[in-house]
XYZ file of C-alpha atoms in Angstrom:
521
model
C 165.564 185.458 109.886
C 162.281 184.020 111.226
C 163.168 185.209 114.719
C 163.874 188.737 113.463
C 160.665 188.856 111.429
C 158.573 187.661 114.378
C 160.153 190.170 116.772
C 159.792 193.027 114.299
C 156.138 192.238 113.560
C 155.277 191.976 117.270
C 157.519 194.889 118.351
C 159.594 192.686 120.650
C 163.134 193.246 121.872
C 163.706 189.576 122.727
C 162.388 186.363 121.207
C 159.956 184.678 123.663
C 161.058 181.569 125.548
C 159.313 178.203 125.271
C 157.582 178.889 128.596
C 156.335 182.258 127.379
C 155.021 180.757 124.134
C 153.120 178.074 126.073
C 151.675 180.695 128.424
C 150.546 182.866 125.519
C 148.995 179.857 123.758
C 146.953 179.060 126.869
C 145.785 182.679 127.082
C 144.642 182.700 123.443
C 143.045 179.237 123.284
C 141.804 178.658 126.814
C 143.274 175.144 126.607
C 145.952 173.990 129.020
C 147.146 170.555 130.142
C 146.320 169.076 133.525
C 149.575 167.534 134.752
C 149.311 164.705 137.307
C 151.723 162.327 139.028
C 152.332 158.776 137.834
C 154.497 155.794 138.702
C 158.092 155.989 137.511
C 157.530 152.613 135.780
C 154.248 153.758 134.164
C 152.217 151.277 136.233
C 149.485 153.650 137.448
C 148.501 157.292 137.540
C 148.037 158.678 141.047
C 144.400 159.602 140.452
C 141.051 158.450 141.828
C 141.562 155.760 144.506
C 145.361 156.129 144.120
C 145.367 159.906 144.590
C 146.844 159.854 148.107
C 149.203 156.902 147.571
C 152.880 157.596 148.259
C 154.017 154.382 146.544
C 152.886 152.554 143.429
C 150.370 149.815 144.337
C 151.784 147.631 141.541
C 155.587 147.823 141.845
C 156.066 149.641 145.148
C 158.218 152.426 143.690
C 158.087 155.780 145.483
C 155.884 158.484 143.988
C 158.352 161.248 144.897
C 162.066 161.881 144.567
C 164.111 161.484 147.712
C 165.402 165.029 147.166
C 163.080 167.662 148.537
C 162.465 171.156 147.200
C 161.996 174.158 149.475
C 159.521 176.956 148.955
C 158.151 179.780 151.123
C 155.462 177.510 152.560
C 157.756 174.681 153.557
C 158.853 171.379 152.093
C 157.413 170.280 148.747
C 157.823 166.776 147.370
C 158.955 166.505 143.766
C 157.095 163.842 141.698
C 159.380 161.441 139.838
C 157.190 161.271 136.735
C 154.021 162.938 135.433
C 151.493 162.579 132.609
C 149.307 165.160 130.883
C 145.568 165.333 130.282
C 144.197 167.833 127.761
C 140.613 168.462 128.866
C 138.056 168.047 126.085
C 135.603 170.803 127.017
C 137.888 173.820 126.410
C 139.071 172.308 123.112
C 135.491 172.002 121.847
C 134.645 175.516 123.017
C 137.690 176.831 121.139
C 136.506 175.154 117.918
C 133.152 176.913 118.075
C 134.787 180.321 118.493
C 135.769 180.214 114.818
C 132.709 180.921 112.576
C 133.883 178.678 109.729
C 134.697 175.722 111.978
C 131.482 176.191 113.931
C 129.511 176.110 110.696
C 131.281 172.881 109.665
C 130.057 171.251 112.891
C 126.514 171.310 111.449
C 127.349 168.367 109.176
C 125.893 165.726 111.508
C 122.630 167.618 112.002
C 122.140 168.175 108.262
C 123.138 164.615 107.320
C 120.811 163.105 109.928
C 117.896 165.165 108.597
C 118.745 163.904 105.093
C 118.799 160.249 106.264
C 115.378 160.456 107.938
C 113.950 162.161 104.860
C 115.284 159.359 102.655
C 113.846 156.717 105.000
C 110.428 158.370 104.847
C 110.547 158.362 101.054
C 111.761 154.741 100.899
C 109.417 153.053 103.388
C 112.101 152.864 106.069
C 114.629 150.989 103.903
C 118.244 152.156 103.735
C 119.663 151.742 100.211
C 123.177 153.141 100.717
C 125.388 153.481 103.788
C 127.830 156.396 103.643
C 128.640 157.276 107.219
C 128.312 156.350 110.884
C 125.007 158.224 110.951
C 123.386 155.674 108.630
C 123.625 153.091 111.424
C 120.540 151.861 113.267
C 122.096 152.416 116.716
C 122.652 156.120 116.035
C 119.284 156.700 114.344
C 117.410 155.119 117.260
C 119.364 157.315 119.697
C 118.242 160.395 117.741
C 114.623 159.207 117.618
C 114.519 158.593 121.371
C 116.066 161.980 122.159
C 119.379 160.670 123.484
C 121.151 162.725 120.799
C 119.867 166.200 119.948
C 120.817 168.670 117.217
C 123.104 170.755 119.431
C 124.874 167.791 121.050
C 128.388 166.664 120.087
C 128.977 163.021 119.104
C 132.441 161.678 119.883
C 134.739 158.712 119.522
C 137.592 158.082 121.942
C 140.577 155.933 121.050
C 143.848 154.912 122.679
C 146.977 153.282 121.287
C 150.726 153.167 121.693
C 152.746 155.741 119.746
C 156.239 155.428 118.315
C 157.761 158.902 118.499
C 161.215 157.966 117.257
C 162.099 155.870 114.235
C 164.368 153.371 115.981
C 162.361 152.903 119.193
C 159.293 150.874 120.051
C 156.232 152.066 121.987
C 157.627 155.342 123.335
C 154.340 156.478 124.870
C 150.574 155.946 124.898
C 148.033 158.487 123.750
C 144.267 158.840 123.743
C 142.450 161.025 121.223
C 138.946 162.343 120.614
C 137.394 162.258 117.129
C 134.465 164.611 116.491
C 131.786 162.822 114.467
C 129.865 166.075 113.918
C 132.418 166.948 111.242
C 132.217 165.502 107.725
C 134.223 162.317 106.995
C 136.681 164.176 104.760
C 137.816 166.396 107.653
C 137.067 164.597 110.927
C 140.262 162.499 110.788
C 142.613 165.345 109.840
C 145.254 166.012 112.455
C 144.097 169.520 113.303
C 140.598 168.257 114.126
C 141.628 165.139 116.076
C 141.796 166.351 119.669
C 144.417 165.027 122.117
C 143.166 163.493 125.348
C 145.854 161.865 127.485
C 149.609 161.492 126.936
C 151.239 158.717 129.019
C 155.049 158.636 128.900
C 156.675 155.239 128.324
C 158.575 153.242 127.588
C 156.768 150.731 129.828
C 153.195 149.719 129.148
C 150.596 151.074 131.623
C 149.353 148.368 133.993
C 146.257 150.232 135.169
C 145.005 152.221 132.200
C 141.852 153.334 134.027
C 143.930 155.370 136.458
C 145.407 157.364 133.558
C 142.084 157.818 131.747
C 140.187 158.771 134.911
C 140.795 162.579 134.841
C 139.819 162.847 131.160
C 136.714 160.671 131.453
C 135.703 162.224 134.789
C 135.786 165.631 133.093
C 133.552 164.376 130.248
C 131.141 162.711 132.700
C 130.846 166.005 134.604
C 130.058 167.844 131.358
C 127.418 165.212 130.532
C 125.724 165.922 133.864
C 125.990 169.710 133.711
C 126.166 170.425 129.959
C 128.974 172.151 128.056
C 128.399 175.866 127.520
C 129.026 176.647 123.828
C 129.155 180.050 122.173
C 128.623 179.420 118.478
C 130.438 182.125 116.498
C 128.580 181.128 113.324
C 125.136 181.900 114.787
C 126.244 184.212 117.632
C 124.255 182.057 120.031
C 125.060 180.473 123.406
C 123.608 177.128 124.534
C 124.292 173.977 126.549
C 125.526 170.958 124.577
C 125.656 167.329 125.712
C 128.671 165.155 124.903
C 127.564 161.779 123.520
C 130.420 159.228 123.607
C 129.381 156.969 120.745
C 132.439 154.730 120.392
C 135.498 153.599 122.301
C 138.211 152.028 120.157
C 141.652 150.484 120.580
C 143.590 147.493 119.333
C 142.584 144.071 120.695
C 144.618 144.079 123.936
C 143.967 147.774 124.501
C 140.216 147.360 124.104
C 140.168 144.873 126.981
C 141.362 147.718 129.236
C 138.454 149.932 128.142
C 135.567 147.454 127.978
C 136.570 145.337 130.970
C 136.105 142.086 129.043
C 138.578 139.216 129.124
C 140.252 139.869 125.774
C 140.527 137.843 122.596
C 142.159 134.776 124.188
C 139.429 134.329 126.800
C 136.653 131.739 126.749
C 134.206 134.511 125.773
C 136.761 136.497 123.804
C 134.576 138.293 121.236
C 134.997 142.088 121.359
C 131.261 142.426 120.681
C 130.475 139.986 123.524
C 128.455 137.827 121.135
C 128.402 134.701 123.300
C 130.575 132.480 121.094
C 132.576 130.262 123.439
C 136.123 129.339 122.538
C 137.877 125.998 122.759
C 141.245 125.154 124.282
C 143.645 122.285 124.713
C 143.713 120.419 128.015
C 145.632 122.540 130.551
C 146.283 125.405 128.094
C 145.094 128.893 129.119
C 144.365 130.297 125.641
C 140.959 129.811 124.039
C 140.398 129.979 120.289
C 137.063 130.887 118.586
C 136.795 127.534 116.817
C 133.369 126.785 115.370
C 133.754 123.055 114.752
C 134.573 120.612 117.524
C 137.889 118.764 117.003
C 137.780 115.037 116.319
C 137.906 112.881 119.473
C 137.801 116.009 121.624
C 136.544 115.943 125.208
C 137.905 118.884 127.188
C 135.544 120.076 129.890
C 134.108 123.498 129.090
C 135.171 123.337 125.420
C 133.458 120.259 124.028
C 130.244 121.972 122.967
C 128.795 120.940 119.566
C 129.616 122.654 116.261
C 128.201 126.172 115.992
C 126.997 128.334 113.109
C 128.631 131.812 113.048
C 125.417 133.367 111.750
C 123.719 132.474 115.055
C 125.726 135.098 116.941
C 125.444 138.867 117.223
C 126.509 141.590 119.646
C 124.768 141.016 122.982
C 122.237 143.421 124.443
C 123.087 145.946 127.128
C 120.687 144.108 129.452
C 122.594 140.835 129.064
C 125.860 142.586 129.891
C 124.375 144.209 133.015
C 122.934 140.910 134.231
C 126.306 139.189 133.811
C 128.197 142.061 135.442
C 125.835 141.997 138.433
C 126.306 138.227 138.720
C 130.088 138.714 138.705
C 130.112 141.535 141.264
C 127.879 139.589 143.674
C 130.505 136.834 143.930
C 130.746 135.887 147.631
C 134.505 135.233 147.543
C 137.574 135.374 145.296
C 137.238 131.764 144.137
C 133.668 132.402 142.973
C 134.753 135.654 141.334
C 137.335 133.780 139.241
C 134.772 131.135 138.304
C 132.162 133.699 137.277
C 134.821 135.743 135.506
C 135.450 132.696 133.268
C 131.723 132.073 132.781
C 130.743 135.642 131.930
C 133.852 136.825 130.060
C 133.932 139.987 132.196
C 137.071 140.780 134.167
C 136.039 144.113 135.714
C 133.460 146.915 135.414
C 134.323 149.119 132.438
C 135.442 152.687 133.090
C 132.794 153.660 130.497
C 130.170 152.937 133.167
C 131.170 156.295 134.641
C 129.608 158.110 131.696
C 125.982 159.210 131.912
C 123.808 156.242 130.946
C 121.879 158.032 128.188
C 125.042 159.591 126.770
C 126.508 156.365 125.332
C 125.096 153.396 123.437
C 125.777 151.243 126.491
C 128.263 148.425 126.979
C 129.268 146.471 124.950
C 127.610 148.218 121.991
C 129.705 151.372 122.343
C 132.900 149.456 121.519
C 133.809 148.855 117.880
C 135.851 146.177 116.185
C 139.476 146.844 115.338
C 139.316 146.717 111.552
C 142.776 148.207 110.921
C 144.747 145.718 113.017
C 142.493 142.798 112.050
C 142.699 143.230 108.280
C 146.100 144.857 107.901
C 148.153 143.008 110.533
C 146.422 140.035 112.168
C 145.106 138.251 109.078
C 148.336 138.810 107.070
C 150.327 137.453 110.034
C 148.130 134.359 109.926
C 147.848 133.619 106.199
C 151.365 134.498 105.037
C 153.174 132.280 107.618
C 150.745 129.451 106.761
C 151.545 129.777 103.056
C 155.272 129.979 103.822
C 155.148 127.003 106.182
C 156.634 129.082 109.026
C 153.542 129.085 111.247
C 153.828 127.322 114.613
C 153.492 123.574 114.094
C 152.399 121.231 116.887
C 154.804 118.301 117.473
C 152.084 115.840 116.439
C 151.475 117.703 113.166
C 153.619 117.419 110.022
C 154.362 120.385 107.756
C 154.831 117.960 104.873
C 151.028 117.551 104.909
C 150.450 121.309 104.583
C 149.454 121.381 100.927
C 148.666 125.104 101.261
C 152.341 125.955 102.012
C 153.069 126.899 98.397
C 155.621 129.570 99.386
C 157.674 127.317 101.680
C 160.509 126.905 99.154
C 163.119 129.698 99.621
C 163.453 130.004 95.857
C 159.685 130.382 95.338
C 159.417 132.915 98.174
C 162.344 134.930 96.828
C 160.850 134.958 93.318
C 157.478 136.017 94.738
C 159.132 138.891 96.613
C 160.779 140.131 93.401
C 157.395 140.035 91.647
C 155.856 142.160 94.419
C 158.670 144.714 94.158
C 158.385 144.826 90.348
C 154.606 145.290 90.492
C 154.789 148.414 92.622
C 155.700 150.606 89.642
C 152.143 150.097 88.391
C 150.527 151.245 91.668
C 149.150 154.820 91.413
C 150.757 157.326 93.761
C 147.378 158.012 95.407
C 147.675 154.602 97.058
C 150.596 155.874 99.132
C 153.843 154.073 99.833
C 153.989 150.775 97.891
C 154.927 147.542 99.680
C 158.596 146.606 99.821
C 159.873 143.205 98.726
C 158.318 140.912 101.397
C 161.073 138.308 100.998
C 163.567 140.923 102.199
C 161.571 143.234 104.478
C 158.555 141.417 105.925
C 160.405 140.395 109.078
C 161.890 143.843 109.723
C 159.036 146.272 110.289
C 156.579 145.757 107.422
C 153.943 148.472 107.877
C 150.201 147.913 108.129
C 149.570 149.718 104.827
C 152.234 147.612 103.104
C 150.531 144.436 104.320
C 147.156 145.770 103.202
C 148.221 146.747 99.709
C 150.297 143.594 99.263
C 147.652 141.126 100.476
C 144.468 142.690 99.098
C 145.931 144.441 96.051
C 148.790 142.399 94.590
C 148.543 138.912 96.110
C 145.366 137.729 94.306
C 147.111 138.067 90.943
C 150.617 137.069 92.010
C 149.448 133.956 93.882
C 147.229 132.678 91.067
C 148.685 129.396 89.894
C 150.979 129.215 92.950
C 148.463 128.635 95.758
C 146.464 125.451 95.149
C 143.125 126.359 93.602
C 140.839 125.708 96.645
C 143.036 127.921 98.854
C 143.348 130.627 96.186
C 139.573 130.784 95.660
C 139.029 130.883 99.416
C 141.542 133.734 99.722
C 139.823 135.653 96.916
C 136.590 135.664 98.934
C 138.445 137.506 101.667
C 139.888 139.982 99.160
C 136.454 140.646 97.682
C 134.853 141.301 101.077
C 137.700 143.619 102.142
C 137.218 145.594 98.938
C 133.493 145.854 99.649
C 133.724 147.068 103.234
C 136.601 149.449 102.485
C 134.442 151.620 100.223
C 133.383 155.098 101.284
C 129.816 154.058 100.387
C 128.294 150.600 100.399
C 124.876 149.599 99.083
C 122.462 147.410 100.972
C 123.017 144.564 98.488
C 126.798 144.869 98.843
C 126.484 144.783 102.610
C 124.460 141.563 102.426
C 127.031 140.129 100.011
C 129.881 141.090 102.347
C 128.166 139.390 105.267
C 127.713 136.204 103.244
C 131.353 136.182 102.126
C 132.594 136.737 105.678
C 130.544 133.757 106.867
C 131.775 131.559 104.018
C 135.414 132.571 104.522
C 135.215 131.826 108.258
C 133.674 128.372 107.837
C 135.865 127.383 104.879
C 139.038 128.450 106.703
C 138.356 125.794 109.305
C 137.579 123.198 106.609
C 140.720 123.921 104.583
C 143.347 124.623 107.260
C 142.225 123.539 110.714
C 140.377 120.418 109.474
C 138.944 119.664 112.961
C 142.381 118.565 114.163
C 143.174 119.302 117.799
C 146.831 120.032 117.045
C 145.710 122.829 114.670
C 143.384 124.558 117.106
C 145.733 127.545 117.222
C 145.272 128.141 113.483
C 141.903 129.768 114.227
């Protein structure tokens, strides 16, 4: 019936093929994918320095099929696998061709004007933070002329994607989020623009080679300007693309920022300078503030540190360290300086125009979703259940926090969680399943979040020993504060204080300066 209606409306004798639909879509939108070759094992994309390679530099697999195709000009090699890049410029131009959508892109300009007006009225003090544009980094960029009214402010993000229910990590995708739109629309699917689609199932080994075409295109537009025809004002002008943020999960972010990752000696995503500690001969470092008792491991035996002493490093510090690393006279020195600086390679973001980003590492954000909704639950819950990794010299019988270690207590707790979900409003989304039955078989991030920060404070009262329960409640309070759409200046200060207290008290209560519990942190 739909076919007949479509054909009748468009006066067609035959329903168009998939190829014809794609061709027509390109004609109407001006957006088409750039398809490039990649390794059959997803190691690298044959772009940039790998463009002329006939074999994968990582695994050695051939770029082309052994079978050859013939055309009128001779023999053509057939690539074994390809990935797609959806160029950003044409997508943005298409948005502005709709008067309503073009008008909605004025949100950032209007909001920024409102913020500066409020600051003038309030002696430069910010009372409430509602959006990214309330941040000092952005406001300074506007004041210095790095970001102008007609520019477009963007966030890029990359993550693995599960396309099918019963498969893991089917492909990897990058997206662009347009910050010029209001917060209630900028994250809707139709306004989140696709960037790169990398077929799986294997994890890319050289992510830069896949991101290169997309980022090279944006860098070119930053140098030349993107020609925009604004249907709302019937005006044509050049716009600059300002890449404000690059985001990913912890391991993925290390690909983008070129830093060593969260298990390195300088593992902070904000490159704050906090040095980790590790066991003798072990490769993993942990961001432990307090030095273990009777601890003397070279490179890790620095004195206790105060978390409030650290902040994201300056762009100048990063550049000085990167220069020091790149001037290494040999491979041995490179490895040594790599450990000292916490930098493993130059970031691909260095290819963007210098005044069109906040600079490294300040253009990379923290991974709040994975941290709060997956990482912390996967730390606290196994500790409370007594299932967390225990060093041979440690004894779980001394873990007085393991109040859920009894199978009967854990089962009863799971039933209470399941029973409590009937009281959760539907606006909260899917309620958490019984954790005693489902937590080990694909518990979702939102289930963890609602369970830990919504139900657990009440359900664990009287079960967790009081010091651990009160400590946990500090975390719950701070998550509630920073999860608001708006946060006052006083609440922000309170959240900072609670984060500091939770961090320090976690070491006092759980780690207890014991070397065999270093991995708790």
